[in-house]
Coordinates of C-alpha atoms and ligand atoms in Angstrom, one line a residue:
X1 CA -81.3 -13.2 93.2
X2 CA -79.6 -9.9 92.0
X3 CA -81.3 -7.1 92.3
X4 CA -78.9 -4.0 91.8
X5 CA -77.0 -2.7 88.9
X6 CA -76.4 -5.5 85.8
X7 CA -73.5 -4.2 83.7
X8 CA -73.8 -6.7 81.4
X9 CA -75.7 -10.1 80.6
X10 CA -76.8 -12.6 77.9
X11 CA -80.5 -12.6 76.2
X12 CA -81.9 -14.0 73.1
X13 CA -78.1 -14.9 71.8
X14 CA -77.3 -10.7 71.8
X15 CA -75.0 -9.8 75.2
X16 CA -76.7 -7.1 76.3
X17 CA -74.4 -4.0 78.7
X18 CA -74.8 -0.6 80.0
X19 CA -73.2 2.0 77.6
X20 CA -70.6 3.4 79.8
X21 CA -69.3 5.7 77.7
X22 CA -72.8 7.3 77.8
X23 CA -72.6 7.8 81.5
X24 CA -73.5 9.8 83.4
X25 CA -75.6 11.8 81.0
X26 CA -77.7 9.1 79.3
X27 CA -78.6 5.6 80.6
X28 CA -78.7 3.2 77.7
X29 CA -77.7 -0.3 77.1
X30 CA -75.4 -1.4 74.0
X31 CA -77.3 -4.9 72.0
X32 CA -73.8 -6.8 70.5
X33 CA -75.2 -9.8 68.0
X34 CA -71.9 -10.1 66.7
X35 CA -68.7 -11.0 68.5
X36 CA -66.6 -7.9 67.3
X37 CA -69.0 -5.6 68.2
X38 CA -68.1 -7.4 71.9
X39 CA -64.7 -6.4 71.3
X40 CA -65.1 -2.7 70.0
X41 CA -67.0 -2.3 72.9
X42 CA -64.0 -3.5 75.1
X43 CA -61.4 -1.4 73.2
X44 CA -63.4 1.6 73.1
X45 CA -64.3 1.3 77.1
X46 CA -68.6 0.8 76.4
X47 CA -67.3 -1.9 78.9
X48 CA -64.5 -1.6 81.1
X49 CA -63.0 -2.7 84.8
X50 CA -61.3 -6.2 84.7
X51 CA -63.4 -8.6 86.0
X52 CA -66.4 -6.6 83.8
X53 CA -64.1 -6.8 80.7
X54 CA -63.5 -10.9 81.8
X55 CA -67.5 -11.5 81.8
X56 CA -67.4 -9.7 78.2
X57 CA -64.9 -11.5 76.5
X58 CA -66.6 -14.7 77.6
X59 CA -70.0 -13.7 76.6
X60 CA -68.5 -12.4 73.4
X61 CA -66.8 -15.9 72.8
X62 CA -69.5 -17.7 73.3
X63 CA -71.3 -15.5 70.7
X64 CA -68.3 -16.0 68.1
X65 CA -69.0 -20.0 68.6
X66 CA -72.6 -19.3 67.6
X67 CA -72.0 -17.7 64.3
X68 CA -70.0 -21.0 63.2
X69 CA -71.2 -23.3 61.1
X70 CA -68.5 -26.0 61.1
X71 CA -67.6 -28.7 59.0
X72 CA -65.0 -30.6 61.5
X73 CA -63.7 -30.5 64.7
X74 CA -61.0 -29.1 63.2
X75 CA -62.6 -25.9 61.4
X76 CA -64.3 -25.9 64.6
X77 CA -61.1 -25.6 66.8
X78 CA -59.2 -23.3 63.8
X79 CA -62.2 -20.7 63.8
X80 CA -62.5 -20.6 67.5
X81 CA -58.9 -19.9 68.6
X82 CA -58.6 -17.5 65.8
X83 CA -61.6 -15.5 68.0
X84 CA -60.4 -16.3 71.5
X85 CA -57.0 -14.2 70.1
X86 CA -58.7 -11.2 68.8
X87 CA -60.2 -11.0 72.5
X88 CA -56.9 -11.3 73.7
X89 CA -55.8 -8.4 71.8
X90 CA -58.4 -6.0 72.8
X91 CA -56.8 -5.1 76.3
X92 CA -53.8 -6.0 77.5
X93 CA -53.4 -5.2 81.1
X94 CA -56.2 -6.8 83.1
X95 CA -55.9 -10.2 84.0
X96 CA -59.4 -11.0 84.1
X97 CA -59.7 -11.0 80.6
X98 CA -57.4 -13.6 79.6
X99 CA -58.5 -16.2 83.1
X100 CA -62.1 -15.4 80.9
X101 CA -60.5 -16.6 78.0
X102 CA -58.8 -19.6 79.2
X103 CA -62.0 -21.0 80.9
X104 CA -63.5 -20.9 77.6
X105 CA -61.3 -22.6 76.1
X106 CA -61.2 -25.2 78.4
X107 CA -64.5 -25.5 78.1
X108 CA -64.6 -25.9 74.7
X109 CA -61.8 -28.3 74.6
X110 CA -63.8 -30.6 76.8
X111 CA -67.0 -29.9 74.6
X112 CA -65.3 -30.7 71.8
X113 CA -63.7 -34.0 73.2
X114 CA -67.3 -35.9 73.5
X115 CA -67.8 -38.8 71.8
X116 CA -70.2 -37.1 68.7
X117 CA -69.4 -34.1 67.2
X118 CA -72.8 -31.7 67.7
X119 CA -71.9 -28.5 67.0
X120 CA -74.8 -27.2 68.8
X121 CA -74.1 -28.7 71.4
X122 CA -70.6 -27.3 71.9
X123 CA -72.1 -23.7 71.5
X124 CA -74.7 -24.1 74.1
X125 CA -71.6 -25.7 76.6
X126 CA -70.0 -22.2 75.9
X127 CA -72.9 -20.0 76.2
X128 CA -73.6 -21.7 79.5
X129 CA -69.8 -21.0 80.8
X130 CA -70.1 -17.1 80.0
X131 CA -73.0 -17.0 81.8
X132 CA -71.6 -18.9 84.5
X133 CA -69.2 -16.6 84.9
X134 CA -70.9 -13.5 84.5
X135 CA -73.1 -15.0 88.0
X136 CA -69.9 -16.5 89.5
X137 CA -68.7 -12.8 89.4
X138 CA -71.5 -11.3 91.6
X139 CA -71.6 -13.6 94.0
X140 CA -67.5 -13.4 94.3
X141 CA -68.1 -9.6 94.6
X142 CA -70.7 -10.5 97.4
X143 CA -68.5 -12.6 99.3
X144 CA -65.3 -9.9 98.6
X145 CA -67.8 -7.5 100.5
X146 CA -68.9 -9.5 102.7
X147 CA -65.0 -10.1 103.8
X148 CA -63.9 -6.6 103.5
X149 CA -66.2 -4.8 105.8
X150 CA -65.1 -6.5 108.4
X151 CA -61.9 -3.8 108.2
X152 CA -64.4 -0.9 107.9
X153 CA -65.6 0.8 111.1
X154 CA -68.3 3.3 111.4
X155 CA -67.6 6.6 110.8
X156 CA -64.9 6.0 108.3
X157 CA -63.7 8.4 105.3
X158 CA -62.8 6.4 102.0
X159 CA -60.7 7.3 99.3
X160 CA -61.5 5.6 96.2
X161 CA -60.0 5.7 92.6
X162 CA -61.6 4.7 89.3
X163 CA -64.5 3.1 88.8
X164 CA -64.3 -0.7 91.0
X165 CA -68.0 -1.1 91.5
X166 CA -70.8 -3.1 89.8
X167 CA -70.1 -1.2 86.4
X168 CA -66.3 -2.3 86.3
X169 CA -67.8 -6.0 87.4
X170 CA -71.1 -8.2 86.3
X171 CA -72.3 -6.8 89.4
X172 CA -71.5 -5.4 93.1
X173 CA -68.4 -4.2 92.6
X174 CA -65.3 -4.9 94.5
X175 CA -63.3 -1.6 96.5
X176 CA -67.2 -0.3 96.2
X177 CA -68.5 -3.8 96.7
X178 CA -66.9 -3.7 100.4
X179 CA -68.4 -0.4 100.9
X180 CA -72.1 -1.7 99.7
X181 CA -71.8 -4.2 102.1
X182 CA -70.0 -2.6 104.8
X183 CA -73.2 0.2 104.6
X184 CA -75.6 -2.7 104.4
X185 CA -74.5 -3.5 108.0
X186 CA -75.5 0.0 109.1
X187 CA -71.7 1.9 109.0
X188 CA -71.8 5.5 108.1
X189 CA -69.3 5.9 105.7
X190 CA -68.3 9.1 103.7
X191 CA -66.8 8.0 100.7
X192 CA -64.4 10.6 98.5
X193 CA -64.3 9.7 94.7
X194 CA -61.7 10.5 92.6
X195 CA -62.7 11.9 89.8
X196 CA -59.8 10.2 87.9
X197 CA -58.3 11.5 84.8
X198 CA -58.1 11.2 81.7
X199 CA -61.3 9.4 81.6
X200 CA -63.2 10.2 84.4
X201 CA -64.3 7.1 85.7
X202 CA -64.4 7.9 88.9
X203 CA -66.7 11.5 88.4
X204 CA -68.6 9.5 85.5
X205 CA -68.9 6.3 86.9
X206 CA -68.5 6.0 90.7
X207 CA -70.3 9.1 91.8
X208 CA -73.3 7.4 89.6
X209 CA -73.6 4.5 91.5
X210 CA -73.1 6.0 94.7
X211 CA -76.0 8.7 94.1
X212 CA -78.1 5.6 92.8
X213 CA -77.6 4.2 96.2
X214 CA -77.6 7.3 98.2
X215 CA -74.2 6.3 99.8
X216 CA -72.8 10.1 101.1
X217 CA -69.9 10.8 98.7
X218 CA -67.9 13.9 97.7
X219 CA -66.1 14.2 94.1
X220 CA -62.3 15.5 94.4
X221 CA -60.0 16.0 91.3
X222 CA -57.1 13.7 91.8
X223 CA -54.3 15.8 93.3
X224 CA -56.3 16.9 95.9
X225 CA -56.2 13.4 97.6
X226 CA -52.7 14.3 99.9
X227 CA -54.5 17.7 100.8
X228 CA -57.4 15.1 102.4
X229 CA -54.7 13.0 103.4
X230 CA -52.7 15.8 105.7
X231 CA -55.9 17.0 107.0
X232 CA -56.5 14.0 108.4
X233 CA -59.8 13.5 106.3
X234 CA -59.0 10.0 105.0
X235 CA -59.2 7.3 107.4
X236 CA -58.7 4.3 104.4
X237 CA -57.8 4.1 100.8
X238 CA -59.6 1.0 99.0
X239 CA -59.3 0.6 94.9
X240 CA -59.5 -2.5 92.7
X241 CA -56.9 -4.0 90.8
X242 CA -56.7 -5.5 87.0
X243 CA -53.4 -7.5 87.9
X244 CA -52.2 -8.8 91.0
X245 CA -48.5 -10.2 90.6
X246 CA -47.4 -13.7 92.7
X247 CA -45.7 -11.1 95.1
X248 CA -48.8 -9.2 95.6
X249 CA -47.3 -5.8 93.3
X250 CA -51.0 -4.9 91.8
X251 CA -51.3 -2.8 88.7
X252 CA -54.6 -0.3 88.8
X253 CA -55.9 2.6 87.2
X254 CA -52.9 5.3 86.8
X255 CA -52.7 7.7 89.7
X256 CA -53.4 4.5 92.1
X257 CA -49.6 4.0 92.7
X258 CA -49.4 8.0 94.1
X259 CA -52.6 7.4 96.3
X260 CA -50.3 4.1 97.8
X261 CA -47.7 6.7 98.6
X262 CA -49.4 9.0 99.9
X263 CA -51.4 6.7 102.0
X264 CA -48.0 5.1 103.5
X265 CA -46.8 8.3 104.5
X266 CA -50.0 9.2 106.2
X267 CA -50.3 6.6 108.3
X268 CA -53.6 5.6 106.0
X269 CA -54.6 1.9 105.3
X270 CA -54.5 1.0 101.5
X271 CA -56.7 -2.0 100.1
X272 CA -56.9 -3.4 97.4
X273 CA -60.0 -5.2 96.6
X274 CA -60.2 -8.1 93.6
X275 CA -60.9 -11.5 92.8
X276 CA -58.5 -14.3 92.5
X277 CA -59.5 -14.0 89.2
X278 CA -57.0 -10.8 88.6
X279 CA -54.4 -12.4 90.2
X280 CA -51.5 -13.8 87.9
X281 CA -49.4 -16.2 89.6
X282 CA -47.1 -16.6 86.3
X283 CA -46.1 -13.1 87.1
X284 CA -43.5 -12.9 90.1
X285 CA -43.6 -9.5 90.0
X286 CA -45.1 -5.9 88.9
X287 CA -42.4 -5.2 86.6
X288 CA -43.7 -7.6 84.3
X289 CA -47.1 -6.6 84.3
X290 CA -48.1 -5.1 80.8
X291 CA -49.3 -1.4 81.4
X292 CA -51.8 -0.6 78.2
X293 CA -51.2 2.7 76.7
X294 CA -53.4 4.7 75.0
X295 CA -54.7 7.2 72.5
X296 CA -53.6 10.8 73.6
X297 CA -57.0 12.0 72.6
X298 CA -58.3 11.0 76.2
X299 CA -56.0 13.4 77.8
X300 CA -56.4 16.5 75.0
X301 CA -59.8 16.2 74.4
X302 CA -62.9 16.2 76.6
X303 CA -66.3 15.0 74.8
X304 CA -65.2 16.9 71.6
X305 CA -63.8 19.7 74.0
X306 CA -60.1 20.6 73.2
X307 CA -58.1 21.0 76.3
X308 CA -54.5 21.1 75.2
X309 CA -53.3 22.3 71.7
X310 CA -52.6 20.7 68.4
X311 CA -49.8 18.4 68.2
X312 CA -48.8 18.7 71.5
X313 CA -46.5 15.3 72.9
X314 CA -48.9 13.1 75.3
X315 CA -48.0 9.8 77.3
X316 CA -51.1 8.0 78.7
X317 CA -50.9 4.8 80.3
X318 CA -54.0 3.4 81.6
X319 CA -52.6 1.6 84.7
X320 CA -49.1 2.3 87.1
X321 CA -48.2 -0.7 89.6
X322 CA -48.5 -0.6 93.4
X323 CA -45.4 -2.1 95.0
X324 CA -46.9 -4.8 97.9
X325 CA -45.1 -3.0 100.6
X326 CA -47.7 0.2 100.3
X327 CA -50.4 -2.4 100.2
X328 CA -52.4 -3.2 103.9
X329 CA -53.7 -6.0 102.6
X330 CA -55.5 -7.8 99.6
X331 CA -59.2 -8.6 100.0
X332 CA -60.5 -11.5 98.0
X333 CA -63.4 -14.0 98.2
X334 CA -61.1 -16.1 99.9
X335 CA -60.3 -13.6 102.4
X336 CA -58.4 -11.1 103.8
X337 CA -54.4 -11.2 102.4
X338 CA -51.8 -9.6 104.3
X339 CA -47.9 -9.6 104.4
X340 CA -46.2 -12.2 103.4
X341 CA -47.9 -11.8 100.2
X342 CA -46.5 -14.5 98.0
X343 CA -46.7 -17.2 100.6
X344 CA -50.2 -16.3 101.9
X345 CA -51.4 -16.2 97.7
X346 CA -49.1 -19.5 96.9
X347 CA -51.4 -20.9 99.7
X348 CA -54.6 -19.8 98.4
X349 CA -54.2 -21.4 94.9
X350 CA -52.8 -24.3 96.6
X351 CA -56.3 -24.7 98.6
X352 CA -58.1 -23.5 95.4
X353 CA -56.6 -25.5 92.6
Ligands
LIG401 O1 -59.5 1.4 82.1 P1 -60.5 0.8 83.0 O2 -61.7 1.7 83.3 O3 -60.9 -0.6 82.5 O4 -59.7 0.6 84.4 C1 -60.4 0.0 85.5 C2 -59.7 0.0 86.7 O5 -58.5 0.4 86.8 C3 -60.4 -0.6 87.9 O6 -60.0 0.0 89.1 C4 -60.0 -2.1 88.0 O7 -60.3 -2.7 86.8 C5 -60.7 -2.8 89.1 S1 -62.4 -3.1 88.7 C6 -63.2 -4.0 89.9

């Protein structure tokens, strides 16, 4: 049984998830009876963190299917991929969403493939795959954490960035899922949060769940991290990822790729912490991971604050790319991931598939 923080889950044919654009101020949950009001709720980051957005896109699917009424197998198969794209146009970078999408669609391929054509029955196969993976994810998480503490010693000073906990997941979390379970097994661990800009999921976000679970933490603006760093007040760096590359490059929240850096020159170790699900063995490399970009407004305006003036130029891409060579190792449910990268994750997927 789960007993900690549910970002998201399915009740009464509504997907039900913690309003994380209201955090930290108010605690509410966001009801979506609709599909699209699944997918505003990706776009505008109600929901966000990869395997989180994964778990919604399924959920969201599955609630598309429902508000069908089709005639054939084919109306059936026309109206359904036409909703599986719009939820692969709501983000672009994490990999989660689109491994979400494509078990969905197998699913519904095989649905649809039985001998009678039920339509109900089809949308109840669906409803029972998002929610499969939405419980899949939180026991992955467990296991990630479960694996990864096994690296954390006590007495250790994280880093994090962004939000990778139970909010950017179904549940658990995965960089803050290793250090949930590595505390679990009685560590004292000081964890420093980044508050990460533009949109502060890491003041917002992380430094919520780590007060709800009275895990010591300080809050540090970003570019105070190679201060820490030279002081010798960082003994590890762990962050999440939204797509791993076959080589082990792993795109992140923006400002990840300077922590990698900085980390390297340290002497720090840097993990990364995710699923198989985020990584994308079609991808050989970083390069070829595609980095969302988005509205300026995040940077220039603060909860209706201006902080820059009108018409001034902004660039904001959500995610940079962490070469593998910065990266100590990977930590996944199917364990720990060190150098050679590409052979050790061809290996994996071999075993897995
Ligand atoms: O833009 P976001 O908030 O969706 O970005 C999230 C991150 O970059 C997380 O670190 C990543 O998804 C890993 S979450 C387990």
């Amino acid at each position: 049984m789960h007993t900690g923080i549910r970002t998201i889950y399915w009740e009464n044919n509504t997907v039900v998830m913690i309003d994380q654009k209201a955090l930290p101020g108010e605690e509410k949950l966001l009801s979506c009876r609709h599909y699209t009001e699944v997918i505003t709720a990706i776009k505008d980051l109600t929901i966000r963190g990869a395997p989180a957005i994964g778990v919604a896109a399924a959920m969201g699917i599955a609630l598309g299917a429902l508000s069908l009424s089709p005639a054939s197998p084919e109306a059936f198969k026309k109206s359904f991929s036409e909703i599986c794209e719009q939820f692969a146009g709501s983000r672009p970078t994490a990999r989660n969403l689109f491994w979400a999408i494509e078990r969905m669609q197998r699913c519904f391929q095989s649905a649809l493939s039985a001998k009678r054509f039920v339509p109900g029955e089809i949308q109840q196969a669906l409803i029972g795959e998002a929610t499969r993976i939405c419980e899949e994810d939180i026991a992955v998480n467990r296991k990630i954490g479960f694996n990864g503490s096994s690296l954390i010693r006590d007495g250790d000073t994280i880093l994090t960035h962004c939000n990778a906990g139970a909010l950017a997941t179904a549940g658990y979390g995965t960089a803050l899922g290793v250090i949930r379970a590595a505390v679990a097994e009685g560590n004292n661990i000081h964890v420093f949060v980044d508050e990460t800009r533009p949109v502060l999921q890491g003041a917002r976000l992380t430094a919520w769940e780590l007060l709800k679970e009275n895990i010591p933490h300080t809050l540090i603006t970003d570019n105070m991290a190679g201060f820490l760093m030279k002081q010798g007040r960082i003994s590890k760096v762990i962050v999440g990822a939204d797509r791993i590359a076959a080589n082990g490059d792993a795109a992140n929240k923006i400002g990840t790729y300077s922590l990698a850096v900085l980390a390297g020159e340290h002497g720090i170790p840097f993990y990364v912490a995710a699923p198989l699900s985020t990584i994308d063995m079609t991808i050989r490399s970083g390069d070829e991971i595609p980095i969302e970009e988005r509205n300026g407004a995040e940077i220039t305006v603060i909860r209706g604050a201006r902080m820059a003036p009108e018409g001034v130029a902004v660039y904001n891409p959500a995610f940079d790319v962490t070469p593998h060579r910065y990266i100590t190792a990977i930590i996944t449910e199917a364990g720990i991931i060190t150098s050679p990268f590409q052979e050790r994750l061809e290996e994996i997927f071999r075993a897995t598939s």
